[in-house]
mmCIF file of C-alpha atoms in Angstrom:
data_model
loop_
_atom_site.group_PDB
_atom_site.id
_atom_site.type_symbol
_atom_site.label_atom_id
_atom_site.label_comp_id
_atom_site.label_asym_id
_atom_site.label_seq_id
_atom_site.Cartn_x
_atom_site.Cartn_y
_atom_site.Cartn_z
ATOM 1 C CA UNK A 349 -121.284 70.193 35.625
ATOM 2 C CA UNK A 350 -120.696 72.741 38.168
ATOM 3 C CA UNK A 351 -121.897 75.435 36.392
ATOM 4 C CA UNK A 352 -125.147 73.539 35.290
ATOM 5 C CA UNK A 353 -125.805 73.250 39.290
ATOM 6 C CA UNK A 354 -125.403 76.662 39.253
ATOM 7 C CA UNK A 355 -127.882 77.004 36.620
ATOM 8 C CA UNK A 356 -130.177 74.547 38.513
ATOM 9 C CA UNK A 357 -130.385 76.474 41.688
ATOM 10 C CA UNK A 358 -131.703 79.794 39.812
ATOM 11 C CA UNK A 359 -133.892 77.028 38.294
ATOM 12 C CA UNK A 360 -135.585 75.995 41.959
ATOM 13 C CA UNK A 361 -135.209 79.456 43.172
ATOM 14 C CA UNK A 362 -137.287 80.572 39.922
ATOM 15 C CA UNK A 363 -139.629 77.658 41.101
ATOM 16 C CA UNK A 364 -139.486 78.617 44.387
ATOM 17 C CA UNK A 365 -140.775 82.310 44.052
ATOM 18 C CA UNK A 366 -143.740 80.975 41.392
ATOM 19 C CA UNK A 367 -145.022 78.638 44.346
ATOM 20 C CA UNK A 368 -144.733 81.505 46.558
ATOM 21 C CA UNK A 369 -141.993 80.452 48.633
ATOM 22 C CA UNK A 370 -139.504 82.987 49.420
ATOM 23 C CA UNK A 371 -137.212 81.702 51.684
ATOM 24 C CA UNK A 372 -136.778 79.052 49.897
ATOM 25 C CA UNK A 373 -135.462 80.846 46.977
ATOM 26 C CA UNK A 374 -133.363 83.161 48.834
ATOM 27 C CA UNK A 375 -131.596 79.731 50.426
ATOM 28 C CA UNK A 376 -131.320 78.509 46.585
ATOM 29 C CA UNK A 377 -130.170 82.077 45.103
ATOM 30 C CA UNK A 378 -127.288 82.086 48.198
ATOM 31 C CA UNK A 379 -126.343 78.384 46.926
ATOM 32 C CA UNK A 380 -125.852 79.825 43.519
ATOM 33 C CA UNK A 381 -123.746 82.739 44.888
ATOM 34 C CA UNK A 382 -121.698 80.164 46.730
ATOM 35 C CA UNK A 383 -121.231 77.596 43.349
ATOM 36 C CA UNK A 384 -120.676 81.081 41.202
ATOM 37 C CA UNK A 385 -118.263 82.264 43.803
ATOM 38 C CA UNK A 386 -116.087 78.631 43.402
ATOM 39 C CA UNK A 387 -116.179 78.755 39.857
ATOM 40 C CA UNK A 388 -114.605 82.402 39.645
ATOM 41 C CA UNK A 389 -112.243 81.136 42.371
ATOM 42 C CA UNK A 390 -111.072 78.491 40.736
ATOM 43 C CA UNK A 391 -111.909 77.528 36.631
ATOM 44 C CA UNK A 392 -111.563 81.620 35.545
ATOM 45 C CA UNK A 393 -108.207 82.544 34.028
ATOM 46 C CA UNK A 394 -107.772 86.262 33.897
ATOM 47 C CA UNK A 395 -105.386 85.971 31.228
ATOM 48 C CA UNK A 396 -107.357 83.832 28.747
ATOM 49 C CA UNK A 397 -110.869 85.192 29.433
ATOM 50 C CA UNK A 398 -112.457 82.502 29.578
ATOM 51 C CA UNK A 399 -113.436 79.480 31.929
ATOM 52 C CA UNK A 400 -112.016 75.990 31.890
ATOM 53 C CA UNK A 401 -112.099 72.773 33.953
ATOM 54 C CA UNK A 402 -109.752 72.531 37.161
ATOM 55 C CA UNK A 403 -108.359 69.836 39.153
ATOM 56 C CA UNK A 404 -106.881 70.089 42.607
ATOM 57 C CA UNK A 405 -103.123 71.257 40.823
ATOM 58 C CA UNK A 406 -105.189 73.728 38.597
ATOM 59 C CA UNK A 407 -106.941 74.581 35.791
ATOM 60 C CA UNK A 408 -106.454 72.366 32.091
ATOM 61 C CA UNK A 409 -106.634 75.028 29.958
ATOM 62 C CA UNK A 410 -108.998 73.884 27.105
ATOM 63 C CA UNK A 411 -111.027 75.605 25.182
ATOM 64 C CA UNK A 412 -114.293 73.717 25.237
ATOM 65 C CA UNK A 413 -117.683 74.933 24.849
ATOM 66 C CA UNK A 414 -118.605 73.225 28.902
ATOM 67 C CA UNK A 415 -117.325 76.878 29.776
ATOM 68 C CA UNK A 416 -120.227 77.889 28.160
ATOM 69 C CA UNK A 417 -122.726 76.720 30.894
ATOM 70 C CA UNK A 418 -121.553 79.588 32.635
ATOM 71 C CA UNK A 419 -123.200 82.060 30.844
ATOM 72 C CA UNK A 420 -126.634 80.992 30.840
ATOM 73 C CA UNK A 421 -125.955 80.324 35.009
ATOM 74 C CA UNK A 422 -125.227 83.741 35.269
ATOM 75 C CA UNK A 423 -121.845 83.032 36.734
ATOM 76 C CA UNK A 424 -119.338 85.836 35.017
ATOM 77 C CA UNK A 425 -119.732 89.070 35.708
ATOM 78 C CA UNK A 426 -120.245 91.757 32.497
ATOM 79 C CA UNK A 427 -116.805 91.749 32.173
ATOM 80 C CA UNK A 428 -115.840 88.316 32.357
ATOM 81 C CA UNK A 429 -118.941 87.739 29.781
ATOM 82 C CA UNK A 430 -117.490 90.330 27.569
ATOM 83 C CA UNK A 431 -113.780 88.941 27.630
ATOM 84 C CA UNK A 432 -115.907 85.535 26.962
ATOM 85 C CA UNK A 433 -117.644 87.272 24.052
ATOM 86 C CA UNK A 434 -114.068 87.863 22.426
ATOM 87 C CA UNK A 435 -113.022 84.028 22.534
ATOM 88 C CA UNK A 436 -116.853 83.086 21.535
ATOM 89 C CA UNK A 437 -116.600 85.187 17.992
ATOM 90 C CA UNK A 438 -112.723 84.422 17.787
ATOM 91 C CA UNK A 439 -112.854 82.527 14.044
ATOM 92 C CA UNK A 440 -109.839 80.789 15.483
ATOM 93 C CA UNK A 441 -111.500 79.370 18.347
ATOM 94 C CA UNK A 442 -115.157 78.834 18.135
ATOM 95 C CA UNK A 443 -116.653 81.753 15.886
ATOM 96 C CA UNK A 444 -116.484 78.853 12.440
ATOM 97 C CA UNK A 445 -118.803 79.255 9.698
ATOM 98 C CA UNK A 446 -121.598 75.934 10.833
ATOM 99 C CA UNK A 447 -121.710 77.299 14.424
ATOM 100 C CA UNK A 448 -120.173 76.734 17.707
ATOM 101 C CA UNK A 449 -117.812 73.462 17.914
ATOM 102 C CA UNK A 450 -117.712 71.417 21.312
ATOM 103 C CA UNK A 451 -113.994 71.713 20.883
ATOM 104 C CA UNK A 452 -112.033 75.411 19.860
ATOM 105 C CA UNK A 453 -110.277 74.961 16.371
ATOM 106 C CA UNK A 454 -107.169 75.965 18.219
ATOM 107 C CA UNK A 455 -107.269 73.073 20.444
ATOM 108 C CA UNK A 456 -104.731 69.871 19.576
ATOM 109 C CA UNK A 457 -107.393 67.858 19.631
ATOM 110 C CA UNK A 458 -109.580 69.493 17.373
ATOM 111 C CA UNK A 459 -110.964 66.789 14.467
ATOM 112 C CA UNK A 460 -114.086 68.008 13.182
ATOM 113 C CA UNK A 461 -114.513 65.535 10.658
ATOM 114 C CA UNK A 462 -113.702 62.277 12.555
ATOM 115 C CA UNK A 463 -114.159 63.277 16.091
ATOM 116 C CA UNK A 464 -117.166 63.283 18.316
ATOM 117 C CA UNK A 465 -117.119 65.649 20.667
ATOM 118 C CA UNK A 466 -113.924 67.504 19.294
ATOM 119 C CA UNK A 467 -115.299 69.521 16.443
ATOM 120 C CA UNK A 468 -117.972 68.958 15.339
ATOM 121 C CA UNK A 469 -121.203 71.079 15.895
ATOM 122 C CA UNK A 470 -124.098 69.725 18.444
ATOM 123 C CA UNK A 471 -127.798 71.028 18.702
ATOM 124 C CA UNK A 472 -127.640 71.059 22.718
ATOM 125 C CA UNK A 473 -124.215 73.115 22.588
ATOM 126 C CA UNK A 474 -125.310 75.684 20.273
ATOM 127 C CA UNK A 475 -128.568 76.617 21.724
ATOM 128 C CA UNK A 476 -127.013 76.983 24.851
ATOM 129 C CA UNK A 477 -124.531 79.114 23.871
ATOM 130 C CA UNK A 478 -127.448 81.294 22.396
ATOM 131 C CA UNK A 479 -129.131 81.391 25.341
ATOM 132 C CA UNK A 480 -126.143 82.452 27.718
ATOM 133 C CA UNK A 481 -124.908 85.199 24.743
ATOM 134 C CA UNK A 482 -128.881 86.174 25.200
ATOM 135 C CA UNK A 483 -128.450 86.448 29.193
ATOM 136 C CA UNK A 484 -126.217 88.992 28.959
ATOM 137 C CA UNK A 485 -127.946 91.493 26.257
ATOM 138 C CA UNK A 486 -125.536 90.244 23.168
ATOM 139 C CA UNK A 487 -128.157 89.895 20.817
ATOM 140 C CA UNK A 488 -126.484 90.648 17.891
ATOM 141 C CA UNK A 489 -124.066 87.829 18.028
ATOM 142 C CA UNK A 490 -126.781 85.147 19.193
ATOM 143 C CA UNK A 491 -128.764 85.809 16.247
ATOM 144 C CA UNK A 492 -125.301 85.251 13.990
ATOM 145 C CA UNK A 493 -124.357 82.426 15.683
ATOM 146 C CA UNK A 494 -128.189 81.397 15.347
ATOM 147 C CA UNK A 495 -128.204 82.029 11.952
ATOM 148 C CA UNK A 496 -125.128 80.254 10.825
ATOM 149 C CA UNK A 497 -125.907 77.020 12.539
ATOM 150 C CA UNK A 498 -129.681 76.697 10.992
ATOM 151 C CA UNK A 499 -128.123 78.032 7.842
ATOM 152 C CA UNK A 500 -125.642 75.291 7.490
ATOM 153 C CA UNK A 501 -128.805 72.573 8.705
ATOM 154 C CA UNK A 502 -130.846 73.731 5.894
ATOM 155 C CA UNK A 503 -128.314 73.463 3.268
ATOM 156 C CA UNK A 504 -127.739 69.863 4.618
ATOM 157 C CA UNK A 505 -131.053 68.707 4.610
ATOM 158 C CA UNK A 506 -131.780 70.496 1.508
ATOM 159 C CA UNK A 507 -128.855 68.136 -0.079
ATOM 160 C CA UNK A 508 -129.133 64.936 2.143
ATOM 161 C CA UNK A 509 -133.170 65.558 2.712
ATOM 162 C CA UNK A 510 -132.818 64.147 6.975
ATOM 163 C CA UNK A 511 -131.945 65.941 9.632
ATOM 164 C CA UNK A 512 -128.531 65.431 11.516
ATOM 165 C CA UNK A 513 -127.791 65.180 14.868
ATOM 166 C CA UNK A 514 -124.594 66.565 14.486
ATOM 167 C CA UNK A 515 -122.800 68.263 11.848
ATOM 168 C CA UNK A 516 -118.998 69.217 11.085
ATOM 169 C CA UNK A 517 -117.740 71.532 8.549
ATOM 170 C CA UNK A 518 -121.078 71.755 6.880
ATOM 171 C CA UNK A 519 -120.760 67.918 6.318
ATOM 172 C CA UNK A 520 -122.622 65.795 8.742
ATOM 173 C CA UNK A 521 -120.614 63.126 11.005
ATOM 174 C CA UNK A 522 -121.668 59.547 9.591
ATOM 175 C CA UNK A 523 -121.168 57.699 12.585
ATOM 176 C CA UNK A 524 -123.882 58.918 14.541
ATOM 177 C CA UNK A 525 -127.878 58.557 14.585
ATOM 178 C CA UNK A 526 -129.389 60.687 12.228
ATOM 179 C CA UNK A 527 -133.547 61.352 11.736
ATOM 180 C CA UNK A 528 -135.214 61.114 8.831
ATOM 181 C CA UNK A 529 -138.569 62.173 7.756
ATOM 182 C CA UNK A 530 -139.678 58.920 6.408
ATOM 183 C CA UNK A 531 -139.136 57.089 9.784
ATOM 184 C CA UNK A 532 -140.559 57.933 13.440
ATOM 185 C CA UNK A 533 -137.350 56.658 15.203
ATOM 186 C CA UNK A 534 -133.912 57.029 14.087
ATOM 187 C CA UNK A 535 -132.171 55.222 11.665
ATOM 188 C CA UNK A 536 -127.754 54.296 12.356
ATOM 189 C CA UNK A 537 -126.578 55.573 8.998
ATOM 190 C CA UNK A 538 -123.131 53.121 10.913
ATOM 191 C CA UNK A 539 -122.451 51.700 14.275
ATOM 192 C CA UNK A 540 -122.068 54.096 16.711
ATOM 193 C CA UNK A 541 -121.687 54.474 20.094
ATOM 194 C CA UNK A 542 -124.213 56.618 22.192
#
């Protein structure tokens, strides 16, 4: 969350400048300097690369794709993004063949095919991710990471004919709301909760 309020204030400062108020975007451009400045401080681990959630004892080092938020809010510097990059395209961590999980394979926890935000693939997550690779010029492995998520969509719809709102392991998750062309609203393929 504290990296989407990061994201937020170049958001208002953006807004700020458009309606012609400069000093108004300067405050919000500080406040993201100041949010940017905590997060470095205290979720970045110089020996992982990567970001994770912290507590008051430290960070929990889990490899979740939350961190991500930080590279579409401009938080790591080109180095940090490029260490970032490494764990991003790591096969054993998020690089998997349907796109970017919300939880790293490597992770205990990881259950992409009966857990819901521990594996499997989300639409939110993944364009995200695309956007923060794009923020910092790596266009090369946005458009893979692109390309393998709509890749493994299409096959799914092409076999299923609806589209999912979440999919794991190229097999969609069949406990959650799913949207199909013959209906305007969505239709519980089970009971879920949401």
């Amino acid at each position: 969350i504290t990296a989407q309020m990061a994201l937020d204030c170049l958001s208002l400062a953006d807004i700020a400048d458009g309606l012609g108020k400069a000093e108004e975007a300067v405050t919000w451009r500080q406040e993201h300097g100041r949010i940017s400045a905590a997060v470095n401080a205290r979720c970045w681990d110089e020996s992982r690369g990567f970001y994770f959630d912290c507590t008051d004892e430290g960070i929990m080092p889990r490899y979740h794709a939350g961190a991500l938020w930080t590279l579409l809010a401009k938080i790591p510097s080109d180095g940090q993004a490029r260490r970032m990059l490494s764990v991003i395209t790591d096969p054993a961590r998020f690089n998997r063949p349907c796109g970017l999980p919300a939880l790293a394979k490597g992770e205990p926890e990881y259950a992409p095919e009966t857990a819901y935000w521990c594996g499997v693939v989300w639409p939110p997550t993944t364009y995200m991710a695309i956007q923060g690779l794009l923020a910092y010029g790596f266009r090369a492995e946005a458009s893979d990471l692109a390309r393998r998520w709509y890749n493994a969509n299409a096959a799914l719809f092409e076999r299923l004919k609806s589209v999912w709102v979440q999919t794991s392991g190229c097999f969609p998750v069949l406990r959650v709301a799913r949207f199909s062309p013959r209906f305007l609203g969505p239709a519980l393929s089970t009971p879920s909760i949401m």
